[in-house]
Every structure is written in structure tokens, then in C-alpha cells.
GROMACS .gro file of C-alpha atoms in nm:
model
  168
    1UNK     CA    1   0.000   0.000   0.000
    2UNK     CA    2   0.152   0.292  -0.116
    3UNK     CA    3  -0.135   0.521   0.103
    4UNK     CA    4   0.098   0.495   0.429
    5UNK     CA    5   0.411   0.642   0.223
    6UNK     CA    6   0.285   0.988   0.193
    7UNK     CA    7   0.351   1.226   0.472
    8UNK     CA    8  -0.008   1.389   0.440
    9UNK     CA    9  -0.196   1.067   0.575
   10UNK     CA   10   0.101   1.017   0.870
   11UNK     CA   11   0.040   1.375   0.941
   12UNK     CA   12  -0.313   1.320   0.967
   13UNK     CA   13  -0.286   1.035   1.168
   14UNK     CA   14  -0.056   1.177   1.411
   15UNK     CA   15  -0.302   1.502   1.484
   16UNK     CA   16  -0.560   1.269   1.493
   17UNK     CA   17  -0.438   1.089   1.777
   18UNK     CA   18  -0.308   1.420   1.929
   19UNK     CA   19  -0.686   1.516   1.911
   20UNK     CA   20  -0.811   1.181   2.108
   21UNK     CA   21  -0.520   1.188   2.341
   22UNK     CA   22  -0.582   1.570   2.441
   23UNK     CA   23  -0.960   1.496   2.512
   24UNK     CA   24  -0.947   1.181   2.672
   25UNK     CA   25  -0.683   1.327   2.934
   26UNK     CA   26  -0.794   1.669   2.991
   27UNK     CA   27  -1.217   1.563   3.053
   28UNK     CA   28  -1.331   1.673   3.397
   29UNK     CA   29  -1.618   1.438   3.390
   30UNK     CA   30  -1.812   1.171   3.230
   31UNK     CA   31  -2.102   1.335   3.199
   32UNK     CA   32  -2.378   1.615   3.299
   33UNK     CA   33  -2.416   1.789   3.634
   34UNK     CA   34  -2.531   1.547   3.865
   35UNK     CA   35  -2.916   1.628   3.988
   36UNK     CA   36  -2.824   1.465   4.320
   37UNK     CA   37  -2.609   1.626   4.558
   38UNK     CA   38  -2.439   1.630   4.905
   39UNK     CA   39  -2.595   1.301   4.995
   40UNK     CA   40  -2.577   1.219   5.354
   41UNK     CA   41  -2.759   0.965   5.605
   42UNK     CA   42  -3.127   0.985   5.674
   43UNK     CA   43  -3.213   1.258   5.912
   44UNK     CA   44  -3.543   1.266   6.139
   45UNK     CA   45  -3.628   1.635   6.009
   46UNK     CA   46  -3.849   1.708   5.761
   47UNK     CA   47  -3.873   1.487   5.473
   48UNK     CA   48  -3.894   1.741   5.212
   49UNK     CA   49  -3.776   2.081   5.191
   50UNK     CA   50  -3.764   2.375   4.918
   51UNK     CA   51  -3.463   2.574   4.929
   52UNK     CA   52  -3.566   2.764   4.593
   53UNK     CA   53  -3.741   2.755   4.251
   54UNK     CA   54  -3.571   2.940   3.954
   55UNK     CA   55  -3.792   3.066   3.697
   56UNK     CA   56  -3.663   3.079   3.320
   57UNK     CA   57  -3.902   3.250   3.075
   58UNK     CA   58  -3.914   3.086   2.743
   59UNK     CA   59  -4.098   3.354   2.530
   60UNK     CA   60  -4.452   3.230   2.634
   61UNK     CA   61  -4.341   2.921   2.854
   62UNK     CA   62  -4.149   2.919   3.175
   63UNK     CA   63  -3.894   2.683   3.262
   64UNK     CA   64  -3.946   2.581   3.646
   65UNK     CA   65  -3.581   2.418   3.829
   66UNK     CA   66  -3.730   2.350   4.188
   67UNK     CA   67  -3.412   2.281   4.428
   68UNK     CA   68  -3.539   2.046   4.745
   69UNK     CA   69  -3.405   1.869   5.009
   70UNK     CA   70  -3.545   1.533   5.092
   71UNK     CA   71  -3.509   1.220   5.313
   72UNK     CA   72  -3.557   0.870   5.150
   73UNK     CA   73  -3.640   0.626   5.435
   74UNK     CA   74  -3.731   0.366   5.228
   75UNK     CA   75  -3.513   0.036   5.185
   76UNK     CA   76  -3.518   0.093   4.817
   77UNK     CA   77  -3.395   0.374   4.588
   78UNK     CA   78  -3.644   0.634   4.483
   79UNK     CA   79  -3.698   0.764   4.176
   80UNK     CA   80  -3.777   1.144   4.152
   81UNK     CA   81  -4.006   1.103   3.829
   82UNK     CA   82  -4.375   1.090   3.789
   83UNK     CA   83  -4.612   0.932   3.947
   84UNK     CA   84  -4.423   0.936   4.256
   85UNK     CA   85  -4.284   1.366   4.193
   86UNK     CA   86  -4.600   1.578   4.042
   87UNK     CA   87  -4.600   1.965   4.012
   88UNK     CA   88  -5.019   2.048   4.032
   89UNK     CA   89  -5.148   2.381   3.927
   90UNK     CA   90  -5.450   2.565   4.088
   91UNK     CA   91  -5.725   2.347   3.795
   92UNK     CA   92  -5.548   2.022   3.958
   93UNK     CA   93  -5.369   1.934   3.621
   94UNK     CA   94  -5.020   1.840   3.601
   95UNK     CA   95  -4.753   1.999   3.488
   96UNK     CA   96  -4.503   1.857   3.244
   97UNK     CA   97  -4.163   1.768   3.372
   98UNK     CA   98  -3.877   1.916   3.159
   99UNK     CA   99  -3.669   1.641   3.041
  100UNK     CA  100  -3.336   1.665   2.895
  101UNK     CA  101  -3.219   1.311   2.686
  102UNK     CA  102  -2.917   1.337   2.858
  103UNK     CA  103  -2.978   1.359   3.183
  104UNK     CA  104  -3.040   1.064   3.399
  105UNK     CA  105  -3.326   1.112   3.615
  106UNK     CA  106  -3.266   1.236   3.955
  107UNK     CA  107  -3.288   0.925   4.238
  108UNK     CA  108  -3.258   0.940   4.585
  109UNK     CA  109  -3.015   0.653   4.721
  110UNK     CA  110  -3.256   0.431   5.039
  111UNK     CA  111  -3.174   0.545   5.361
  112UNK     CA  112  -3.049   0.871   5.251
  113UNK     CA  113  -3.112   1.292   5.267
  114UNK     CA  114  -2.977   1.455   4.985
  115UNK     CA  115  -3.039   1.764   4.742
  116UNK     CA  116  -3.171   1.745   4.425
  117UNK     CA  117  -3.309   1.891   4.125
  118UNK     CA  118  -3.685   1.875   3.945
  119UNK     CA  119  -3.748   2.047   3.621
  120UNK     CA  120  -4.087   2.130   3.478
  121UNK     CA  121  -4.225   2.300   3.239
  122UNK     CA  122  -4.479   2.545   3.282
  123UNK     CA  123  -4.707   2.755   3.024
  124UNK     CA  124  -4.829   3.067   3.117
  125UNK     CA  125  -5.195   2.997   3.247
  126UNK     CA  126  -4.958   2.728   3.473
  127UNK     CA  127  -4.835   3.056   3.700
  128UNK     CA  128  -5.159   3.218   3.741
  129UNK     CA  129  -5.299   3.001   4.067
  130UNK     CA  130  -5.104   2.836   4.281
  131UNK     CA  131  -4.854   2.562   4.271
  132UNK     CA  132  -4.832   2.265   4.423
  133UNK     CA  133  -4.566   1.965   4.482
  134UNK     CA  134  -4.617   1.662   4.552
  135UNK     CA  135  -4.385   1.414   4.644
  136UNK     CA  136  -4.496   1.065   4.735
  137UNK     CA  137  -4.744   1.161   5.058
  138UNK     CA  138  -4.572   1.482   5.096
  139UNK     CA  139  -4.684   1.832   4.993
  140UNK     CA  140  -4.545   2.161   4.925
  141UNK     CA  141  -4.679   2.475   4.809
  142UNK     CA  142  -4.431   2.639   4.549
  143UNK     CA  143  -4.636   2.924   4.453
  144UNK     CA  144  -4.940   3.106   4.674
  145UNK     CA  145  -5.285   3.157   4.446
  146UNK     CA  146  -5.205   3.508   4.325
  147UNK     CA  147  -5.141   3.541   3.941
  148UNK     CA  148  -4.788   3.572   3.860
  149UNK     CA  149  -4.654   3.807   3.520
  150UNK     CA  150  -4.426   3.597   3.321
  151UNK     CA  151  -4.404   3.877   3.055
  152UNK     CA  152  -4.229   4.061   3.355
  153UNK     CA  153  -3.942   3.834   3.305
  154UNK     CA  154  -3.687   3.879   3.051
  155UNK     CA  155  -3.647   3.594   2.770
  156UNK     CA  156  -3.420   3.350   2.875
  157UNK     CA  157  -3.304   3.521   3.222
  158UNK     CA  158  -3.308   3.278   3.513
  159UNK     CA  159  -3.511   3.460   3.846
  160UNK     CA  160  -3.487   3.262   4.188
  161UNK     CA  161  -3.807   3.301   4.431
  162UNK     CA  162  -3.834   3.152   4.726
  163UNK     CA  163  -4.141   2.926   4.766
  164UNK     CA  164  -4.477   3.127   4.866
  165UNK     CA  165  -4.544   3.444   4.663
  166UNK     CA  166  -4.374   3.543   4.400
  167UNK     CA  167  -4.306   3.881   4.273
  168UNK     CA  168  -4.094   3.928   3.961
   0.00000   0.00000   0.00000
């Protein structure tokens, strides 16, 4: 083969492997953020907690990343997907989940407390009651009943609230 005698094809060869060895050595991680963190033993307080909800407007759509703090006391891991997570608006539907292909669902290892994070995603008529999560038995209210602006919101800007009423 006469292919391997030109320099053209070795030097192709040699940034090619340049390429490969550069990103296989200089990768942080393996994969996406993690929607689980600081995982720690079960704890007697309260089995679920909101530390905040972040609010991204999508032109007429909102983006909803709801940060909690839960205990698992089961034996068994627990998924954080539906039926067992549900976001309820003030007609009692429920609101999509956001899902991202590559993120794994978020799971709570058994016997655990640990931080994770729930995306939904909410249309516009969504934010004008309240909001409701539901986790398992438990229940949260995310948002009190009064109508909330989401054309108050820049496109695309994240806004943190803390859970009860929200005023952009």
C-alpha cells in the first residue's frame, strides 16, 4: 500500500491521535451535572424541603428548576419522576416535567437525605394560581394563588423566588 508512504496521511494520523489523546486526558467528567447532591444519612427532620425555585421565561413558557431537600427512608432507591414527583397547578392538572435526553433522572439513594433537582415545564396559564408539589405523601406549596406576570421576566433570564409568593 503505497497510502501509508505519503507524509499527508502520517500527518493526519498523528493530529488525529493528538486530538483523542488531548480529550481523553484533559475531561473533567463523564457526563452532565449530577441532579443529586451532598448526599448524607437519613435525618429525622423534615422529609422534604424547598430551598428555591428558579424561573426561566421561554418567550410564552417558563422553565421551572425547583431545588429540594429530601429524606428517603425507604429500603429501596427512589426515583424522583412521575407518578411518585408531580407539580399540580391551581385546575389540579399536572404539569409537564422538563426532560433533557441526557440527563439521567434524579434518584434518591434508600436510607439517605440529599439535594436534588426537578425540572418542569410550565405555560403561562400554569403561574396564574397556585402551585403545588407533591412528592410521594408529601406536599409543598411552590407558589401562593395570586397570578404571577411571566411577561415581567426577561427571555431567557433565570429569576430565583423563594417558595410562597412570587413577585418578579
Amino acid at each position: 500500500m503505497k497510502i501509508f508512504q505519503r507524509f499527508e496521511v502520517w500527518a493526519l494520523l498523528l493530529l488525529a491521535a493528538g486530538a483523542g489523546a488531548f480529550v481523553f486526558f484533559t475531561s473533567k467528567s463523564d457526563g452532565p451535572e449530577p441532579l443529586i447532591s451532598n448526599a448524607g444519612p437519613a435525618t429525622p427532620e423534615a422529609r422534604l424541603q424547598v430551598k428555591k425555585c428558579t424561573v426561566t421565561r421561554d418567550f410564552g413558557n417558563a422553565r421551572l428548576d425547583v431545588a429540594v431537600r429530601m429524606t428517603n427512608a425507604q429500603s429501596k432507591k427512589l426515583l424522583l419522576v412521575a407518578p411518585a414527583v408531580r407539580l399540580i397547578n391551581a385546575k389540579g392538572a399536572e404539569v409537564p416535567p422538563f426532560i433533557l435526553p441526557v440527563e439521567p433522572p434524579p434518584e434518591l439513594p434508600p436510607q439517605t437525605t440529599a439535594d436534588a433537582l426537578l425540572r418542569f415545564w410550565a405555560e403561562k396559564e400554569d403561574l396564574q394560581g397556585a402551585l403545588t408539589l407533591q412528592i410521594q405523601d408529601e406536599k409543598i406549596e411552590l407558589k401562593s394563588a395570586r397570578p404571577f406576570d411571566l411577561e415581567a421576566l426577561k427571555n431567557a433570564e433565570p429569576r430565583v423566588f423563594q417558595p410562597g409568593d412570587w413577585t418578579p
